[in-house]
Amino acid sequence: MGKKLWGLEHLIPPNERRGPIPSSKAIYSDYWGVAWPAAMEGIFLNLILLGDLVMVGTLGIEQAAAVGIVSQPKMIMQMFGKSMGIGVTAVVSRRQGEKNHQDMNSCIRQSFLLTALIYVVLVGLGLLFRRQIMELMGAKADYIEYAVMYFTYLLFALFFKALSSVLTAVETAVGRTKVVLRASVIGNLVNITLNYLLIFGKFGFPALGIKGAAIATIVGETVIFFILLGAVLFENRAEGINPLHSGSSAFSAGIMKPVFSVGANAFFEQIFERIGLFIFARFIAELGTVAVGTHHYCIIIWDMYYYFALGMATSSSSFAGRKLGEKRPDLARIYTKAAQRLGFAASVVVCIFLAVAGGSVFSLLVTDQESIRLGSNIMLIVAVIVLPQTQGQILAGTLRGAGDNRFIAIYSLFVSAMLRSILAFIFAFTLGMGLYGMWIALFIDELLKMILTEYRIRKGIWLEKKI
């Protein structure tokens, strides 16, 4: 029974096979070997961010507020690098599957150089208008100087982070996610260690406060960048990656057009998601202090699993691109199904854990009794959300790897930015459900994403995409 339930070979009829089909065990092992480092990298990064938040929070409300106000322009600036990375993953994985190493290395070189040029401009503009940007974000007089100073340093960290996004995309495209995990662990451990030393002035280091946190971020991102750069330049010969001696640096429309196409759709997807999150945050702010604080910590717990599922989506993107490049749409379908099954198993375990122990986990983060009661109930909704969320993320990863992500951008606009906001308002305010209504709207959002991505996968358009 178990073998039949988990078997994959029978999913592709003999007349649709383009070659030999590996065993189910080999497929699951191959997929998981790429997925688990990507998943753990996301969880580890989230834990480091939580550690940063705790340390900065001890500096006082003004410096904590400064870090908080800088987070919005930081995320906006990161969208360019993330979008370029999604485009690079799709194109490099496809070219690697095609064994077109010349164009693959040209894509790597040109994407890297273009990202560097874009961020030189963005960093320059950020430095020139840093105070105006902080004022636009709503920074108040009692902490704007902290915010301007922190943003100034952070801009240089964002430059290296953007370049790392391209290098991460290259490693992900060829399935070398362990390299990405290694770089992230080392770089972020450096970051958190320097945070402790420079924020509080330990072991003879000066106590720099928020400035120390910013310097630690620069050093950590620089370490990650150089580890990834070394891997791309010297560790990928078996996969055909050799940008030092192969490919062209002269910008070519033929090379970069597919990167721009996939990357532009990813950029709009992020914009629509950001709009939806902004509206969502404004609604929650109207619910009062307890709701805001409770929601914040529920999101922190949810994010732990969100990044795990995002790692699985990254793996799906890599396999979709490579298998389609190999002219094996049958294997692309099988690997997607393997990802769905593994994702379902993982989400069921997490669902049960959160349903049983979510309230206890929440109470470890919060002392306010009213917030604990509210948060414990919200965690039951979170437990259910992870089921459709995982499937939607994995299938979206497949579509991105295939270059079929315009569809994702469209549903991000209509579902996440528009419908979710409307439902949140109706449930939370019109029906008086408060924070419960907000999270029910989130559940419907994730459920619709799962249904829509499943529909798109079943139509098979992604199997025919040329990039």
mmCIF file of N, CA, C and O in Angstrom, residues 242-332:
data_model
loop_
_atom_site.group_PDB
_atom_site.id
_atom_site.type_symbol
_atom_site.label_atom_id
_atom_site.label_comp_id
_atom_site.label_asym_id
_atom_site.label_seq_id
_atom_site.Cartn_x
_atom_site.Cartn_y
_atom_site.Cartn_z
ATOM 1 N N ASN A 242 31.629 28.051 -15.748
ATOM 2 C CA ASN A 242 33.014 28.514 -15.801
ATOM 3 C C ASN A 242 33.038 29.934 -16.367
ATOM 4 O O ASN A 242 33.587 30.178 -17.445
ATOM 5 N N PRO A 243 32.410 30.890 -15.653
ATOM 6 C CA PRO A 243 32.283 32.238 -16.210
ATOM 7 C C PRO A 243 33.603 32.974 -16.391
ATOM 8 O O PRO A 243 33.658 33.958 -17.132
ATOM 9 N N LEU A 244 34.674 32.509 -15.754
ATOM 10 C CA LEU A 244 35.970 33.155 -15.951
ATOM 11 C C LEU A 244 36.509 32.934 -17.356
ATOM 12 O O LEU A 244 37.177 33.800 -17.927
ATOM 13 N N HIS A 245 36.232 31.772 -17.926
ATOM 14 C CA HIS A 245 36.832 31.419 -19.207
ATOM 15 C C HIS A 245 35.816 31.097 -20.290
ATOM 16 O O HIS A 245 36.192 30.704 -21.392
ATOM 17 N N SER A 246 34.524 31.219 -19.974
ATOM 18 C CA SER A 246 33.495 30.903 -20.953
ATOM 19 C C SER A 246 32.417 31.971 -20.904
ATOM 20 O O SER A 246 32.163 32.560 -19.855
ATOM 21 N N GLY A 247 31.779 32.207 -22.045
ATOM 22 C CA GLY A 247 30.714 33.194 -22.089
ATOM 23 C C GLY A 247 31.227 34.581 -22.417
ATOM 24 O O GLY A 247 32.432 34.845 -22.442
ATOM 25 N N SER A 248 30.279 35.493 -22.635
ATOM 26 C CA SER A 248 30.613 36.864 -23.027
ATOM 27 C C SER A 248 30.045 37.848 -22.016
ATOM 28 O O SER A 248 28.947 37.668 -21.487
ATOM 29 N N SER A 249 30.804 38.925 -21.764
ATOM 30 C CA SER A 249 30.347 39.983 -20.858
ATOM 31 C C SER A 249 29.636 41.098 -21.604
ATOM 32 O O SER A 249 29.050 41.988 -20.972
ATOM 33 N N ALA A 250 29.691 41.087 -22.936
ATOM 34 C CA ALA A 250 29.021 42.116 -23.729
ATOM 35 C C ALA A 250 27.514 41.868 -23.693
ATOM 36 O O ALA A 250 27.050 40.781 -24.061
ATOM 37 N N PHE A 251 26.768 42.860 -23.233
ATOM 38 C CA PHE A 251 25.328 42.666 -23.068
ATOM 39 C C PHE A 251 24.671 42.306 -24.390
ATOM 40 O O PHE A 251 24.856 42.970 -25.413
ATOM 41 N N SER A 252 23.869 41.248 -24.347
ATOM 42 C CA SER A 252 23.210 40.726 -25.539
ATOM 43 C C SER A 252 21.734 40.545 -25.252
ATOM 44 O O SER A 252 21.348 39.942 -24.233
ATOM 45 N N ALA A 253 20.892 41.036 -26.160
ATOM 46 C CA ALA A 253 19.443 40.895 -25.994
ATOM 47 C C ALA A 253 19.040 39.425 -26.000
ATOM 48 O O ALA A 253 18.158 39.009 -25.239
ATOM 49 N N GLY A 254 19.690 38.637 -26.825
ATOM 50 C CA GLY A 254 19.353 37.219 -26.899
ATOM 51 C C GLY A 254 19.627 36.491 -25.595
ATOM 52 O O GLY A 254 18.890 35.569 -25.224
ATOM 53 N N ILE A 255 20.684 36.899 -24.892
ATOM 54 C CA ILE A 255 21.040 36.263 -23.632
ATOM 55 C C ILE A 255 20.165 36.770 -22.492
ATOM 56 O O ILE A 255 19.676 36.000 -21.653
ATOM 57 N N MET A 256 19.954 38.084 -22.435
ATOM 58 C CA MET A 256 19.320 38.691 -21.269
ATOM 59 C C MET A 256 17.800 38.823 -21.376
ATOM 60 O O MET A 256 17.134 39.001 -20.348
ATOM 61 N N LYS A 257 17.245 38.726 -22.569
ATOM 62 C CA LYS A 257 15.800 38.893 -22.701
ATOM 63 C C LYS A 257 15.011 37.918 -21.832
ATOM 64 O O LYS A 257 14.066 38.326 -21.134
ATOM 65 N N PRO A 258 15.337 36.609 -21.837
ATOM 66 C CA PRO A 258 14.578 35.703 -20.959
ATOM 67 C C PRO A 258 14.766 35.997 -19.478
ATOM 68 O O PRO A 258 13.842 35.797 -18.682
ATOM 69 N N VAL A 259 15.965 36.474 -19.094
ATOM 70 C CA VAL A 259 16.184 36.852 -17.691
ATOM 71 C C VAL A 259 15.271 38.018 -17.325
ATOM 72 O O VAL A 259 14.632 38.024 -16.268
ATOM 73 N N PHE A 260 15.210 39.020 -18.221
ATOM 74 C CA PHE A 260 14.349 40.176 -17.980
ATOM 75 C C PHE A 260 12.881 39.768 -17.936
ATOM 76 O O PHE A 260 12.108 40.264 -17.119
ATOM 77 N N SER A 261 12.493 38.875 -18.829
ATOM 78 C CA SER A 261 11.092 38.455 -18.900
ATOM 79 C C SER A 261 10.650 37.785 -17.604
ATOM 80 O O SER A 261 9.644 38.167 -16.995
ATOM 81 N N VAL A 262 11.417 36.806 -17.165
ATOM 82 C CA VAL A 262 11.081 36.102 -15.920
ATOM 83 C C VAL A 262 11.258 37.043 -14.720
ATOM 84 O O VAL A 262 10.420 37.083 -13.822
ATOM 85 N N GLY A 263 12.342 37.808 -14.731
ATOM 86 C CA GLY A 263 12.625 38.712 -13.615
ATOM 87 C C GLY A 263 11.593 39.812 -13.475
ATOM 88 O O GLY A 263 11.225 40.178 -12.353
ATOM 89 N N ALA A 264 11.100 40.352 -14.597
ATOM 90 C CA ALA A 264 10.097 41.417 -14.536
ATOM 91 C C ALA A 264 8.799 40.906 -13.918
ATOM 92 O O ALA A 264 8.179 41.585 -13.090
ATOM 93 N N ASN A 265 8.396 39.697 -14.307
ATOM 94 C CA ASN A 265 7.188 39.127 -13.711
ATOM 95 C C ASN A 265 7.376 38.896 -12.216
ATOM 96 O O ASN A 265 6.459 39.119 -11.423
ATOM 97 N N ALA A 266 8.566 38.452 -11.831
ATOM 98 C CA ALA A 266 8.869 38.258 -10.401
ATOM 99 C C ALA A 266 8.829 39.588 -9.662
ATOM 100 O O ALA A 266 8.372 39.663 -8.509
ATOM 101 N N PHE A 267 9.310 40.652 -10.322
ATOM 102 C CA PHE A 267 9.319 41.976 -9.700
ATOM 103 C C PHE A 267 7.896 42.464 -9.448
ATOM 104 O O PHE A 267 7.573 42.956 -8.355
ATOM 105 N N PHE A 268 7.031 42.310 -10.449
ATOM 106 C CA PHE A 268 5.639 42.743 -10.271
ATOM 107 C C PHE A 268 4.929 41.881 -9.233
ATOM 108 O O PHE A 268 4.087 42.379 -8.475
ATOM 109 N N GLU A 269 5.258 40.603 -9.210
ATOM 110 C CA GLU A 269 4.698 39.720 -8.178
ATOM 111 C C GLU A 269 5.030 40.255 -6.790
ATOM 112 O O GLU A 269 4.154 40.326 -5.906
ATOM 113 N N GLN A 270 6.280 40.653 -6.587
ATOM 114 C CA GLN A 270 6.697 41.163 -5.284
ATOM 115 C C GLN A 270 6.026 42.492 -4.960
ATOM 116 O O GLN A 270 5.662 42.750 -3.810
ATOM 117 N N ILE A 271 5.858 43.342 -5.983
ATOM 118 C CA ILE A 271 5.179 44.622 -5.761
ATOM 119 C C ILE A 271 3.745 44.397 -5.298
ATOM 120 O O ILE A 271 3.279 45.011 -4.324
ATOM 121 N N PHE A 272 3.037 43.491 -5.983
ATOM 122 C CA PHE A 272 1.645 43.238 -5.615
ATOM 123 C C PHE A 272 1.554 42.624 -4.220
ATOM 124 O O PHE A 272 0.654 42.949 -3.449
ATOM 125 N N GLU A 273 2.488 41.720 -3.909
ATOM 126 C CA GLU A 273 2.521 41.146 -2.567
ATOM 127 C C GLU A 273 2.786 42.231 -1.531
ATOM 128 O O GLU A 273 2.180 42.240 -0.451
ATOM 129 N N ARG A 274 3.700 43.152 -1.857
ATOM 130 C CA ARG A 274 4.047 44.227 -0.930
ATOM 131 C C ARG A 274 2.850 45.154 -0.696
ATOM 132 O O ARG A 274 2.601 45.584 0.436
ATOM 133 N N ILE A 275 2.103 45.440 -1.757
ATOM 134 C CA ILE A 275 0.897 46.271 -1.618
ATOM 135 C C ILE A 275 -0.107 45.588 -0.699
ATOM 136 O O ILE A 275 -0.678 46.202 0.209
ATOM 137 N N GLY A 276 -0.305 44.281 -0.935
ATOM 138 C CA GLY A 276 -1.228 43.531 -0.099
ATOM 139 C C GLY A 276 -0.808 43.514 1.354
ATOM 140 O O GLY A 276 -1.645 43.677 2.260
ATOM 141 N N LEU A 277 0.489 43.344 1.600
ATOM 142 C CA LEU A 277 0.997 43.316 2.976
ATOM 143 C C LEU A 277 0.866 44.681 3.647
ATOM 144 O O LEU A 277 0.595 44.772 4.848
ATOM 145 N N PHE A 278 1.071 45.748 2.862
ATOM 146 C CA PHE A 278 0.947 47.099 3.413
ATOM 147 C C PHE A 278 -0.492 47.361 3.866
ATOM 148 O O PHE A 278 -0.734 47.854 4.983
ATOM 149 N N ILE A 279 -1.449 47.021 3.010
ATOM 150 C CA ILE A 279 -2.861 47.206 3.358
ATOM 151 C C ILE A 279 -3.212 46.359 4.575
ATOM 152 O O ILE A 279 -3.903 46.803 5.493
ATOM 153 N N PHE A 280 -2.720 45.128 4.574
ATOM 154 C CA PHE A 280 -2.966 44.205 5.678
ATOM 155 C C PHE A 280 -2.448 44.782 6.991
ATOM 156 O O PHE A 280 -3.126 44.752 8.016
ATOM 157 N N ALA A 281 -1.228 45.335 6.948
ATOM 158 C CA ALA A 281 -0.627 45.911 8.148
ATOM 159 C C ALA A 281 -1.429 47.112 8.661
ATOM 160 O O ALA A 281 -1.588 47.294 9.873
ATOM 161 N N ARG A 282 -1.928 47.914 7.731
ATOM 162 C CA ARG A 282 -2.733 49.073 8.144
ATOM 163 C C ARG A 282 -4.022 48.637 8.821
ATOM 164 O O ARG A 282 -4.458 49.243 9.801
ATOM 165 N N PHE A 283 -4.649 47.592 8.291
ATOM 166 C CA PHE A 283 -5.872 47.074 8.908
ATOM 167 C C PHE A 283 -5.596 46.573 10.327
ATOM 168 O O PHE A 283 -6.358 46.846 11.255
ATOM 169 N N ILE A 284 -4.512 45.825 10.478
ATOM 170 C CA ILE A 284 -4.178 45.266 11.793
ATOM 171 C C ILE A 284 -3.887 46.381 12.790
ATOM 172 O O ILE A 284 -4.251 46.299 13.959
ATOM 173 N N ALA A 285 -3.240 47.451 12.308
ATOM 174 C CA ALA A 285 -2.942 48.587 13.191
ATOM 175 C C ALA A 285 -4.222 49.183 13.772
ATOM 176 O O ALA A 285 -4.231 49.688 14.906
ATOM 177 N N GLU A 286 -5.317 49.113 13.012
ATOM 178 C CA GLU A 286 -6.589 49.652 13.480
ATOM 179 C C GLU A 286 -7.240 48.775 14.541
ATOM 180 O O GLU A 286 -8.185 49.197 15.217
ATOM 181 N N LEU A 287 -6.752 47.544 14.689
ATOM 182 C CA LEU A 287 -7.344 46.616 15.656
ATOM 183 C C LEU A 287 -6.817 46.814 17.070
ATOM 184 O O LEU A 287 -7.322 46.202 18.007
ATOM 185 N N GLY A 288 -5.763 47.616 17.230
ATOM 186 C CA GLY A 288 -5.258 47.905 18.563
ATOM 187 C C GLY A 288 -3.927 47.244 18.859
ATOM 188 O O GLY A 288 -3.442 46.393 18.119
ATOM 189 N N THR A 289 -3.352 47.644 19.995
ATOM 190 C CA THR A 289 -2.007 47.213 20.361
ATOM 191 C C THR A 289 -1.907 45.703 20.554
ATOM 192 O O THR A 289 -0.950 45.077 20.094
ATOM 193 N N VAL A 290 -2.876 45.106 21.233
ATOM 194 C CA VAL A 290 -2.823 43.662 21.489
ATOM 195 C C VAL A 290 -2.840 42.896 20.181
ATOM 196 O O VAL A 290 -2.080 41.937 19.992
ATOM 197 N N ALA A 291 -3.681 43.302 19.252
ATOM 198 C CA ALA A 291 -3.766 42.626 17.956
ATOM 199 C C ALA A 291 -2.466 42.765 17.179
ATOM 200 O O ALA A 291 -1.989 41.798 16.570
ATOM 201 N N VAL A 292 -1.892 43.967 17.201
ATOM 202 C CA VAL A 292 -0.631 44.193 16.476
ATOM 203 C C VAL A 292 0.481 43.307 17.040
ATOM 204 O O VAL A 292 1.196 42.630 16.296
ATOM 205 N N GLY A 293 0.637 43.317 18.363
ATOM 206 C CA GLY A 293 1.681 42.508 18.983
ATOM 207 C C GLY A 293 1.458 41.025 18.775
ATOM 208 O O GLY A 293 2.399 40.275 18.463
ATOM 209 N N THR A 294 0.223 40.567 18.930
ATOM 210 C CA THR A 294 -0.095 39.149 18.740
ATOM 211 C C THR A 294 0.188 38.709 17.320
ATOM 212 O O THR A 294 0.790 37.650 17.071
ATOM 213 N N HIS A 295 -0.248 39.515 16.368
ATOM 214 C CA HIS A 295 -0.028 39.191 14.951
ATOM 215 C C HIS A 295 1.460 39.105 14.642
ATOM 216 O O HIS A 295 1.899 38.198 13.915
ATOM 217 N N HIS A 296 2.232 40.011 15.204
ATOM 218 C CA HIS A 296 3.678 40.033 14.944
ATOM 219 C C HIS A 296 4.324 38.710 15.350
ATOM 220 O O HIS A 296 5.098 38.124 14.584
ATOM 221 N N TYR A 297 3.990 38.226 16.528
ATOM 222 C CA TYR A 297 4.615 36.989 16.992
ATOM 223 C C TYR A 297 4.048 35.754 16.302
ATOM 224 O O TYR A 297 4.760 34.758 16.118
ATOM 225 N N CYS A 298 2.791 35.810 15.892
ATOM 226 C CA CYS A 298 2.242 34.710 15.086
ATOM 227 C C CYS A 298 2.975 34.620 13.745
ATOM 228 O O CYS A 298 3.261 33.517 13.252
ATOM 229 N N ILE A 299 3.275 35.758 13.168
ATOM 230 C CA ILE A 299 4.011 35.794 11.896
ATOM 231 C C ILE A 299 5.408 35.220 12.076
ATOM 232 O O ILE A 299 5.911 34.477 11.212
ATOM 233 N N ILE A 300 6.069 35.551 13.190
ATOM 234 C CA ILE A 300 7.410 35.025 13.452
ATOM 235 C C ILE A 300 7.387 33.493 13.476
ATOM 236 O O ILE A 300 8.236 32.829 12.866
ATOM 237 N N ILE A 301 6.404 32.913 14.155
ATOM 238 C CA ILE A 301 6.292 31.453 14.224
ATOM 239 C C ILE A 301 5.964 30.879 12.861
ATOM 240 O O ILE A 301 6.555 29.885 12.430
ATOM 241 N N TRP A 302 5.024 31.507 12.160
ATOM 242 C CA TRP A 302 4.632 31.036 10.832
ATOM 243 C C TRP A 302 5.809 31.091 9.864
ATOM 244 O O TRP A 302 5.997 30.192 9.046
ATOM 245 N N ASP A 303 6.603 32.152 9.959
ATOM 246 C CA ASP A 303 7.729 32.324 9.042
ATOM 247 C C ASP A 303 8.734 31.183 9.127
ATOM 248 O O ASP A 303 9.413 30.877 8.135
ATOM 249 N N MET A 304 8.861 30.573 10.301
ATOM 250 C CA MET A 304 9.795 29.448 10.430
ATOM 251 C C MET A 304 9.466 28.359 9.416
ATOM 252 O O MET A 304 10.349 27.810 8.743
ATOM 253 N N TYR A 305 8.175 28.050 9.286
ATOM 254 C CA TYR A 305 7.789 27.027 8.315
ATOM 255 C C TYR A 305 7.686 27.604 6.909
ATOM 256 O O TYR A 305 7.968 26.921 5.924
ATOM 257 N N TYR A 306 7.284 28.868 6.795
ATOM 258 C CA TYR A 306 7.183 29.503 5.478
ATOM 259 C C TYR A 306 8.496 29.379 4.725
ATOM 260 O O TYR A 306 8.524 29.023 3.544
ATOM 261 N N TYR A 307 9.609 29.654 5.414
ATOM 262 C CA TYR A 307 10.914 29.590 4.754
ATOM 263 C C TYR A 307 11.325 28.154 4.444
ATOM 264 O O TYR A 307 12.051 27.909 3.484
ATOM 265 N N PHE A 308 10.855 27.212 5.243
ATOM 266 C CA PHE A 308 11.103 25.805 4.940
ATOM 267 C C PHE A 308 10.416 25.432 3.626
ATOM 268 O O PHE A 308 11.031 24.844 2.730
ATOM 269 N N ALA A 309 9.142 25.801 3.490
ATOM 270 C CA ALA A 309 8.406 25.514 2.265
ATOM 271 C C ALA A 309 8.986 26.287 1.084
ATOM 272 O O ALA A 309 8.993 25.799 -0.053
ATOM 273 N N LEU A 310 9.492 27.492 1.351
ATOM 274 C CA LEU A 310 10.114 28.274 0.284
ATOM 275 C C LEU A 310 11.360 27.573 -0.240
ATOM 276 O O LEU A 310 11.661 27.631 -1.440
ATOM 277 N N GLY A 311 12.090 26.890 0.639
ATOM 278 C CA GLY A 311 13.239 26.107 0.198
ATOM 279 C C GLY A 311 12.830 24.983 -0.728
ATOM 280 O O GLY A 311 13.514 24.691 -1.721
ATOM 281 N N MET A 312 11.704 24.345 -0.443
ATOM 282 C CA MET A 312 11.194 23.304 -1.328
ATOM 283 C C MET A 312 10.788 23.897 -2.671
ATOM 284 O O MET A 312 10.990 23.290 -3.731
ATOM 285 N N ALA A 313 10.215 25.094 -2.650
ATOM 286 C CA ALA A 313 9.848 25.770 -3.892
ATOM 287 C C ALA A 313 11.084 26.081 -4.731
ATOM 288 O O ALA A 313 11.067 25.971 -5.964
ATOM 289 N N THR A 314 12.161 26.466 -4.071
ATOM 290 C CA THR A 314 13.423 26.733 -4.764
ATOM 291 C C THR A 314 13.930 25.481 -5.463
ATOM 292 O O THR A 314 14.387 25.533 -6.611
ATOM 293 N N SER A 315 13.855 24.355 -4.786
ATOM 294 C CA SER A 315 14.265 23.087 -5.380
ATOM 295 C C SER A 315 13.396 22.747 -6.585
ATOM 296 O O SER A 315 13.892 22.298 -7.629
ATOM 297 N N SER A 316 12.093 22.965 -6.470
ATOM 298 C CA SER A 316 11.176 22.700 -7.580
ATOM 299 C C SER A 316 11.531 23.543 -8.800
ATOM 300 O O SER A 316 11.466 23.082 -9.935
ATOM 301 N N SER A 317 11.901 24.787 -8.554
ATOM 302 C CA SER A 317 12.296 25.681 -9.639
ATOM 303 C C SER A 317 13.521 25.145 -10.371
ATOM 304 O O SER A 317 13.578 25.133 -11.605
ATOM 305 N N SER A 318 14.510 24.670 -9.613
ATOM 306 C CA SER A 318 15.730 24.134 -10.203
ATOM 307 C C SER A 318 15.452 22.911 -11.066
ATOM 308 O O SER A 318 15.914 22.814 -12.205
ATOM 309 N N PHE A 319 14.670 21.977 -10.540
ATOM 310 C CA PHE A 319 14.400 20.744 -11.285
ATOM 311 C C PHE A 319 13.532 21.003 -12.511
ATOM 312 O O PHE A 319 13.741 20.391 -13.561
ATOM 313 N N ALA A 320 12.559 21.900 -12.394
ATOM 314 C CA ALA A 320 11.709 22.204 -13.543
ATOM 315 C C ALA A 320 12.541 22.749 -14.697
ATOM 316 O O ALA A 320 12.405 22.307 -15.844
ATOM 317 N N GLY A 321 13.423 23.715 -14.402
ATOM 318 C CA GLY A 321 14.252 24.294 -15.451
ATOM 319 C C GLY A 321 15.193 23.290 -16.076
ATOM 320 O O GLY A 321 15.317 23.207 -17.304
ATOM 321 N N ARG A 322 15.858 22.487 -15.242
ATOM 322 C CA ARG A 322 16.831 21.524 -15.774
ATOM 323 C C ARG A 322 16.174 20.429 -16.594
ATOM 324 O O ARG A 322 16.657 20.074 -17.670
ATOM 325 N N LYS A 323 15.080 19.887 -16.103
ATOM 326 C CA LYS A 323 14.435 18.783 -16.819
ATOM 327 C C LYS A 323 13.800 19.253 -18.127
ATOM 328 O O LYS A 323 13.833 18.538 -19.129
ATOM 329 N N LEU A 324 13.249 20.443 -18.136
ATOM 330 C CA LEU A 324 12.729 20.979 -19.392
ATOM 331 C C LEU A 324 13.869 21.273 -20.362
ATOM 332 O O LEU A 324 13.724 21.089 -21.576
ATOM 333 N N GLY A 325 14.999 21.728 -19.844
ATOM 334 C CA GLY A 325 16.167 21.941 -20.694
ATOM 335 C C GLY A 325 16.687 20.649 -21.295
ATOM 336 O O GLY A 325 17.209 20.631 -22.409
ATOM 337 N N GLU A 326 16.523 19.554 -20.559
ATOM 338 C CA GLU A 326 16.939 18.236 -21.051
ATOM 339 C C GLU A 326 15.919 17.630 -22.013
ATOM 340 O O GLU A 326 16.089 16.489 -22.462
ATOM 341 N N LYS A 327 14.833 18.376 -22.300
ATOM 342 C CA LYS A 327 13.734 17.884 -23.147
ATOM 343 C C LYS A 327 13.057 16.682 -22.493
ATOM 344 O O LYS A 327 12.651 15.734 -23.174
ATOM 345 N N ARG A 328 12.916 16.748 -21.161
ATOM 346 C CA ARG A 328 12.252 15.671 -20.425
ATOM 347 C C ARG A 328 11.081 16.240 -19.612
ATOM 348 O O ARG A 328 11.112 16.285 -18.382
ATOM 349 N N PRO A 329 10.021 16.676 -20.320
ATOM 350 C CA PRO A 329 8.843 17.170 -19.585
ATOM 351 C C PRO A 329 8.221 16.100 -18.701
ATOM 352 O O PRO A 329 7.567 16.421 -17.705
ATOM 353 N N ASP A 330 8.417 14.831 -19.069
ATOM 354 C CA ASP A 330 7.896 13.752 -18.232
ATOM 355 C C ASP A 330 8.564 13.764 -16.860
ATOM 356 O O ASP A 330 7.898 13.624 -15.826
ATOM 357 N N LEU A 331 9.887 13.969 -16.842
ATOM 358 C CA LEU A 331 10.596 14.029 -15.557
ATOM 359 C C LEU A 331 10.250 15.317 -14.799
ATOM 360 O O LEU A 331 10.195 15.307 -13.564
ATOM 361 N N ALA A 332 10.028 16.395 -15.524
ATOM 362 C CA ALA A 332 9.625 17.645 -14.863
ATOM 363 C C ALA A 332 8.318 17.436 -14.112
ATOM 364 O O ALA A 332 8.144 17.908 -12.979
#
